[in-house]
């Protein structure tokens, strides 16, 4: 997850850097005893869909600007209670701010999550997946301690537990799969705080919610999201709603197994190569904006300034909405007022191969209109905020597209779609 203009604005990519954390207080298991789990993992697996294709559709609330954050609502616990979670394809662990009791919790929309007594053991493969190789130590074998840090300085520390998730499936069934999540009892806010109950981890790892659902047979290990430029949209867990023939597909890179990456890309400006051919690209729904490494970013700035020379736009340094904004003769109301002054960008994957593909960024996929009526560049310098040489395709560039991460077939697809209407069946079509 990266760059949410919420409590992780400008974080820009979330990397789970989990490691063992020694707790000086009493073990978590001593704090909560006597509450029986609603369903065991074994019992839950018996509720699997027996091979029948089904999916989960999660409506999205929020926008890139001015809110700068998205959330989905999940009902978790016994009895189930609603929580607002930041859906993040850039990280694996789902966690809630948790009354364990809480050492340090932040303002949140709902009361703190109260876990049951079902701790994930330290030697559980899910626990091991949260730690770097060689860093997984079990000082307390009965519990799995975790710490996740995000690139904006935010973090969550806690223990892994299991609980019921109340989910509605597209086959009409409502089920309560028993899944692992983080009980976060010590949170540090990132560079900008946005009230949220926790994070919905949708990455590629074993602890990801979709990976857990797939391992229990509820859905196939496929994630899709459709974010509307008008705000809102939806996420899909599972694969039964897609018309795969309508999408452009590119393989996931085996060299970047921790993130949804098609590998290296070539930067295209107005149909012409810029000469930047080795950009490591990651798709990340946890980032509100798109980020280029410093070299590509400064090249883009120079190119844009040259292209805008002689056009009725002047830089607006007094507008601090984003690092670079321009004003016109009068305030702009929407992107349609200004898109004629800007060209389409693109990232080309697999250059030189027969299966080369191109992810296009028309002006509306990299510009916003600020509250002052200026047009601002929604592509930022990733190196400046600690992303080093990575390049992030964030929410702004994925609006009005269905983006699909097929973990079973190891490929990423996209197609233009009307994201304002929730899909109900396979009749949901790409444009």
JSON list of C-alpha atoms in Angstrom, two decimals, residues 302-424:
[
{"chain": "A", "resi": 302, "resn": "UNK", "atom": "CA", "xyz": [10.93, 18.78, -18.55]},
{"chain": "A", "resi": 303, "resn": "UNK", "atom": "CA", "xyz": [8.91, 17.21, -21.36]},
{"chain": "A", "resi": 304, "resn": "UNK", "atom": "CA", "xyz": [5.62, 18.57, -20.00]},
{"chain": "A", "resi": 305, "resn": "UNK", "atom": "CA", "xyz": [7.03, 22.07, -19.58]},
{"chain": "A", "resi": 306, "resn": "UNK", "atom": "CA", "xyz": [8.29, 22.01, -23.16]},
{"chain": "A", "resi": 307, "resn": "UNK", "atom": "CA", "xyz": [4.94, 20.77, -24.45]},
{"chain": "A", "resi": 308, "resn": "UNK", "atom": "CA", "xyz": [3.05, 23.44, -22.50]},
{"chain": "A", "resi": 309, "resn": "UNK", "atom": "CA", "xyz": [5.25, 26.25, -23.75]},
{"chain": "A", "resi": 310, "resn": "UNK", "atom": "CA", "xyz": [3.05, 28.77, -25.56]},
{"chain": "A", "resi": 311, "resn": "UNK", "atom": "CA", "xyz": [-0.17, 27.32, -24.19]},
{"chain": "A", "resi": 312, "resn": "UNK", "atom": "CA", "xyz": [-2.45, 29.31, -21.83]},
{"chain": "A", "resi": 313, "resn": "UNK", "atom": "CA", "xyz": [-1.17, 27.60, -18.68]},
{"chain": "A", "resi": 314, "resn": "UNK", "atom": "CA", "xyz": [1.19, 29.02, -16.09]},
{"chain": "A", "resi": 315, "resn": "UNK", "atom": "CA", "xyz": [2.75, 27.28, -13.12]},
{"chain": "A", "resi": 316, "resn": "UNK", "atom": "CA", "xyz": [0.93, 27.91, -9.83]},
{"chain": "A", "resi": 317, "resn": "UNK", "atom": "CA", "xyz": [3.56, 27.58, -7.07]},
{"chain": "A", "resi": 318, "resn": "UNK", "atom": "CA", "xyz": [1.10, 28.94, -4.51]},
{"chain": "A", "resi": 319, "resn": "UNK", "atom": "CA", "xyz": [-1.09, 25.83, -4.98]},
{"chain": "A", "resi": 320, "resn": "UNK", "atom": "CA", "xyz": [0.39, 23.19, -2.66]},
{"chain": "A", "resi": 321, "resn": "UNK", "atom": "CA", "xyz": [-2.16, 20.50, -3.48]},
{"chain": "A", "resi": 322, "resn": "UNK", "atom": "CA", "xyz": [0.55, 18.55, -5.33]},
{"chain": "A", "resi": 323, "resn": "UNK", "atom": "CA", "xyz": [4.17, 19.43, -6.18]},
{"chain": "A", "resi": 324, "resn": "UNK", "atom": "CA", "xyz": [3.36, 20.79, -9.65]},
{"chain": "A", "resi": 325, "resn": "UNK", "atom": "CA", "xyz": [0.19, 22.71, -10.61]},
{"chain": "A", "resi": 326, "resn": "UNK", "atom": "CA", "xyz": [-0.77, 25.03, -13.44]},
{"chain": "A", "resi": 327, "resn": "UNK", "atom": "CA", "xyz": [-3.42, 27.73, -13.61]},
{"chain": "A", "resi": 328, "resn": "UNK", "atom": "CA", "xyz": [-5.39, 28.93, -16.61]},
{"chain": "A", "resi": 329, "resn": "UNK", "atom": "CA", "xyz": [-7.02, 32.21, -17.50]},
{"chain": "A", "resi": 330, "resn": "UNK", "atom": "CA", "xyz": [-9.89, 31.17, -15.26]},
{"chain": "A", "resi": 331, "resn": "UNK", "atom": "CA", "xyz": [-10.38, 28.27, -12.82]},
{"chain": "A", "resi": 332, "resn": "UNK", "atom": "CA", "xyz": [-10.91, 24.86, -14.37]},
{"chain": "A", "resi": 333, "resn": "UNK", "atom": "CA", "xyz": [-13.99, 22.89, -13.37]},
{"chain": "A", "resi": 334, "resn": "UNK", "atom": "CA", "xyz": [-12.93, 19.44, -14.56]},
{"chain": "A", "resi": 335, "resn": "UNK", "atom": "CA", "xyz": [-10.28, 17.59, -16.54]},
{"chain": "A", "resi": 336, "resn": "UNK", "atom": "CA", "xyz": [-12.27, 18.01, -19.76]},
{"chain": "A", "resi": 337, "resn": "UNK", "atom": "CA", "xyz": [-11.48, 21.73, -19.61]},
{"chain": "A", "resi": 338, "resn": "UNK", "atom": "CA", "xyz": [-7.74, 21.12, -19.79]},
{"chain": "A", "resi": 339, "resn": "UNK", "atom": "CA", "xyz": [-7.00, 17.69, -21.28]},
{"chain": "A", "resi": 340, "resn": "UNK", "atom": "CA", "xyz": [-6.49, 19.16, -24.76]},
{"chain": "A", "resi": 341, "resn": "UNK", "atom": "CA", "xyz": [-3.25, 20.71, -23.53]},
{"chain": "A", "resi": 342, "resn": "UNK", "atom": "CA", "xyz": [-1.76, 17.37, -22.43]},
{"chain": "A", "resi": 343, "resn": "UNK", "atom": "CA", "xyz": [-0.72, 14.21, -24.26]},
{"chain": "A", "resi": 344, "resn": "UNK", "atom": "CA", "xyz": [-1.24, 10.54, -23.46]},
{"chain": "A", "resi": 345, "resn": "UNK", "atom": "CA", "xyz": [1.50, 8.72, -21.60]},
{"chain": "A", "resi": 346, "resn": "UNK", "atom": "CA", "xyz": [1.99, 4.97, -21.70]},
{"chain": "A", "resi": 347, "resn": "UNK", "atom": "CA", "xyz": [4.02, 2.21, -20.12]},
{"chain": "A", "resi": 348, "resn": "UNK", "atom": "CA", "xyz": [4.98, -0.52, -22.56]},
{"chain": "A", "resi": 349, "resn": "UNK", "atom": "CA", "xyz": [5.65, -3.96, -21.12]},
{"chain": "A", "resi": 350, "resn": "UNK", "atom": "CA", "xyz": [7.65, -6.61, -22.94]},
{"chain": "A", "resi": 351, "resn": "UNK", "atom": "CA", "xyz": [9.16, -4.23, -25.51]},
{"chain": "A", "resi": 352, "resn": "UNK", "atom": "CA", "xyz": [10.62, -6.23, -28.36]},
{"chain": "A", "resi": 353, "resn": "UNK", "atom": "CA", "xyz": [8.43, -9.27, -27.65]},
{"chain": "A", "resi": 354, "resn": "UNK", "atom": "CA", "xyz": [5.50, -10.41, -29.73]},
{"chain": "A", "resi": 355, "resn": "UNK", "atom": "CA", "xyz": [3.26, -10.22, -26.68]},
{"chain": "A", "resi": 356, "resn": "UNK", "atom": "CA", "xyz": [4.25, -6.62, -25.79]},
{"chain": "A", "resi": 357, "resn": "UNK", "atom": "CA", "xyz": [1.41, -4.68, -24.18]},
{"chain": "A", "resi": 358, "resn": "UNK", "atom": "CA", "xyz": [0.78, -1.06, -23.34]},
{"chain": "A", "resi": 359, "resn": "UNK", "atom": "CA", "xyz": [-0.87, 0.51, -20.30]},
{"chain": "A", "resi": 360, "resn": "UNK", "atom": "CA", "xyz": [-2.09, 3.92, -21.42]},
{"chain": "A", "resi": 361, "resn": "UNK", "atom": "CA", "xyz": [-2.38, 6.98, -19.22]},
{"chain": "A", "resi": 362, "resn": "UNK", "atom": "CA", "xyz": [-4.55, 9.63, -20.88]},
{"chain": "A", "resi": 363, "resn": "UNK", "atom": "CA", "xyz": [-4.51, 13.06, -19.20]},
{"chain": "A", "resi": 364, "resn": "UNK", "atom": "CA", "xyz": [-7.36, 12.10, -16.85]},
{"chain": "A", "resi": 365, "resn": "UNK", "atom": "CA", "xyz": [-5.16, 9.23, -15.58]},
{"chain": "A", "resi": 366, "resn": "UNK", "atom": "CA", "xyz": [-2.44, 11.53, -14.31]},
{"chain": "A", "resi": 367, "resn": "UNK", "atom": "CA", "xyz": [-4.07, 14.93, -13.65]},
{"chain": "A", "resi": 368, "resn": "UNK", "atom": "CA", "xyz": [-6.45, 16.31, -11.02]},
{"chain": "A", "resi": 369, "resn": "UNK", "atom": "CA", "xyz": [-8.28, 19.63, -10.68]},
{"chain": "A", "resi": 370, "resn": "UNK", "atom": "CA", "xyz": [-7.46, 21.15, -7.31]},
{"chain": "A", "resi": 371, "resn": "UNK", "atom": "CA", "xyz": [-9.88, 22.98, -5.04]},
{"chain": "A", "resi": 372, "resn": "UNK", "atom": "CA", "xyz": [-8.37, 26.22, -6.39]},
{"chain": "A", "resi": 373, "resn": "UNK", "atom": "CA", "xyz": [-9.36, 25.34, -9.94]},
{"chain": "A", "resi": 374, "resn": "UNK", "atom": "CA", "xyz": [-5.83, 24.57, -11.08]},
{"chain": "A", "resi": 375, "resn": "UNK", "atom": "CA", "xyz": [-4.65, 21.44, -12.87]},
{"chain": "A", "resi": 376, "resn": "UNK", "atom": "CA", "xyz": [-2.07, 19.42, -10.95]},
{"chain": "A", "resi": 377, "resn": "UNK", "atom": "CA", "xyz": [0.22, 16.55, -11.94]},
{"chain": "A", "resi": 378, "resn": "UNK", "atom": "CA", "xyz": [-0.73, 13.32, -10.14]},
{"chain": "A", "resi": 379, "resn": "UNK", "atom": "CA", "xyz": [2.60, 11.66, -10.93]},
{"chain": "A", "resi": 380, "resn": "UNK", "atom": "CA", "xyz": [5.11, 12.20, -8.13]},
{"chain": "A", "resi": 381, "resn": "UNK", "atom": "CA", "xyz": [8.80, 11.59, -7.46]},
{"chain": "A", "resi": 382, "resn": "UNK", "atom": "CA", "xyz": [9.00, 8.14, -5.87]},
{"chain": "A", "resi": 383, "resn": "UNK", "atom": "CA", "xyz": [12.72, 8.29, -5.14]},
{"chain": "A", "resi": 384, "resn": "UNK", "atom": "CA", "xyz": [12.11, 11.40, -3.05]},
{"chain": "A", "resi": 385, "resn": "UNK", "atom": "CA", "xyz": [9.78, 9.51, -0.73]},
{"chain": "A", "resi": 386, "resn": "UNK", "atom": "CA", "xyz": [11.87, 6.39, -0.34]},
{"chain": "A", "resi": 387, "resn": "UNK", "atom": "CA", "xyz": [10.71, 4.17, -3.18]},
{"chain": "A", "resi": 388, "resn": "UNK", "atom": "CA", "xyz": [14.23, 4.10, -4.59]},
{"chain": "A", "resi": 389, "resn": "UNK", "atom": "CA", "xyz": [14.02, 2.85, -8.18]},
{"chain": "A", "resi": 390, "resn": "UNK", "atom": "CA", "xyz": [10.47, 1.46, -8.10]},
{"chain": "A", "resi": 391, "resn": "UNK", "atom": "CA", "xyz": [7.67, 2.97, -10.17]},
{"chain": "A", "resi": 392, "resn": "UNK", "atom": "CA", "xyz": [4.11, 2.70, -8.86]},
{"chain": "A", "resi": 393, "resn": "UNK", "atom": "CA", "xyz": [0.92, 2.69, -10.90]},
{"chain": "A", "resi": 394, "resn": "UNK", "atom": "CA", "xyz": [-1.48, 4.16, -8.35]},
{"chain": "A", "resi": 395, "resn": "UNK", "atom": "CA", "xyz": [-5.22, 4.68, -8.14]},
{"chain": "A", "resi": 396, "resn": "UNK", "atom": "CA", "xyz": [-5.25, 7.85, -10.24]},
{"chain": "A", "resi": 397, "resn": "UNK", "atom": "CA", "xyz": [-3.95, 5.91, -13.25]},
{"chain": "A", "resi": 398, "resn": "UNK", "atom": "CA", "xyz": [-6.25, 2.92, -12.76]},
{"chain": "A", "resi": 399, "resn": "UNK", "atom": "CA", "xyz": [-9.52, 4.86, -12.67]},
{"chain": "A", "resi": 400, "resn": "UNK", "atom": "CA", "xyz": [-12.32, 3.74, -15.03]},
{"chain": "A", "resi": 401, "resn": "UNK", "atom": "CA", "xyz": [-10.47, 0.49, -15.71]},
{"chain": "A", "resi": 402, "resn": "UNK", "atom": "CA", "xyz": [-11.00, -3.02, -14.48]},
{"chain": "A", "resi": 403, "resn": "UNK", "atom": "CA", "xyz": [-7.58, -4.19, -13.32]},
{"chain": "A", "resi": 404, "resn": "UNK", "atom": "CA", "xyz": [-7.29, -7.92, -12.67]},
{"chain": "A", "resi": 405, "resn": "UNK", "atom": "CA", "xyz": [-4.54, -9.78, -10.81]},
{"chain": "A", "resi": 406, "resn": "UNK", "atom": "CA", "xyz": [-4.81, -13.47, -11.67]},
{"chain": "A", "resi": 407, "resn": "UNK", "atom": "CA", "xyz": [-2.56, -15.26, -9.20]},
{"chain": "A", "resi": 408, "resn": "UNK", "atom": "CA", "xyz": [-3.52, -18.67, -10.55]},
{"chain": "A", "resi": 409, "resn": "UNK", "atom": "CA", "xyz": [-2.35, -17.86, -14.09]},
{"chain": "A", "resi": 410, "resn": "UNK", "atom": "CA", "xyz": [0.27, -15.31, -12.97]},
{"chain": "A", "resi": 411, "resn": "UNK", "atom": "CA", "xyz": [-0.91, -12.49, -15.21]},
{"chain": "A", "resi": 412, "resn": "UNK", "atom": "CA", "xyz": [-2.27, -8.96, -14.92]},
{"chain": "A", "resi": 413, "resn": "UNK", "atom": "CA", "xyz": [-5.04, -7.62, -17.14]},
{"chain": "A", "resi": 414, "resn": "UNK", "atom": "CA", "xyz": [-6.89, -4.36, -17.68]},
{"chain": "A", "resi": 415, "resn": "UNK", "atom": "CA", "xyz": [-9.68, -2.91, -19.77]},
{"chain": "A", "resi": 416, "resn": "UNK", "atom": "CA", "xyz": [-11.83, 0.27, -19.76]},
{"chain": "A", "resi": 417, "resn": "UNK", "atom": "CA", "xyz": [-15.03, -0.28, -17.79]},
{"chain": "A", "resi": 418, "resn": "UNK", "atom": "CA", "xyz": [-17.92, 1.67, -16.31]},
{"chain": "A", "resi": 419, "resn": "UNK", "atom": "CA", "xyz": [-16.98, 1.46, -12.64]},
{"chain": "A", "resi": 420, "resn": "UNK", "atom": "CA", "xyz": [-20.12, 3.19, -11.39]},
{"chain": "A", "resi": 421, "resn": "UNK", "atom": "CA", "xyz": [-22.31, 0.08, -11.54]},
{"chain": "A", "resi": 422, "resn": "UNK", "atom": "CA", "xyz": [-21.71, -2.99, -9.39]},
{"chain": "A", "resi": 423, "resn": "UNK", "atom": "CA", "xyz": [-21.39, -6.26, -11.34]},
{"chain": "A", "resi": 424, "resn": "UNK", "atom": "CA", "xyz": [-23.95, -8.95, -10.56]}
]
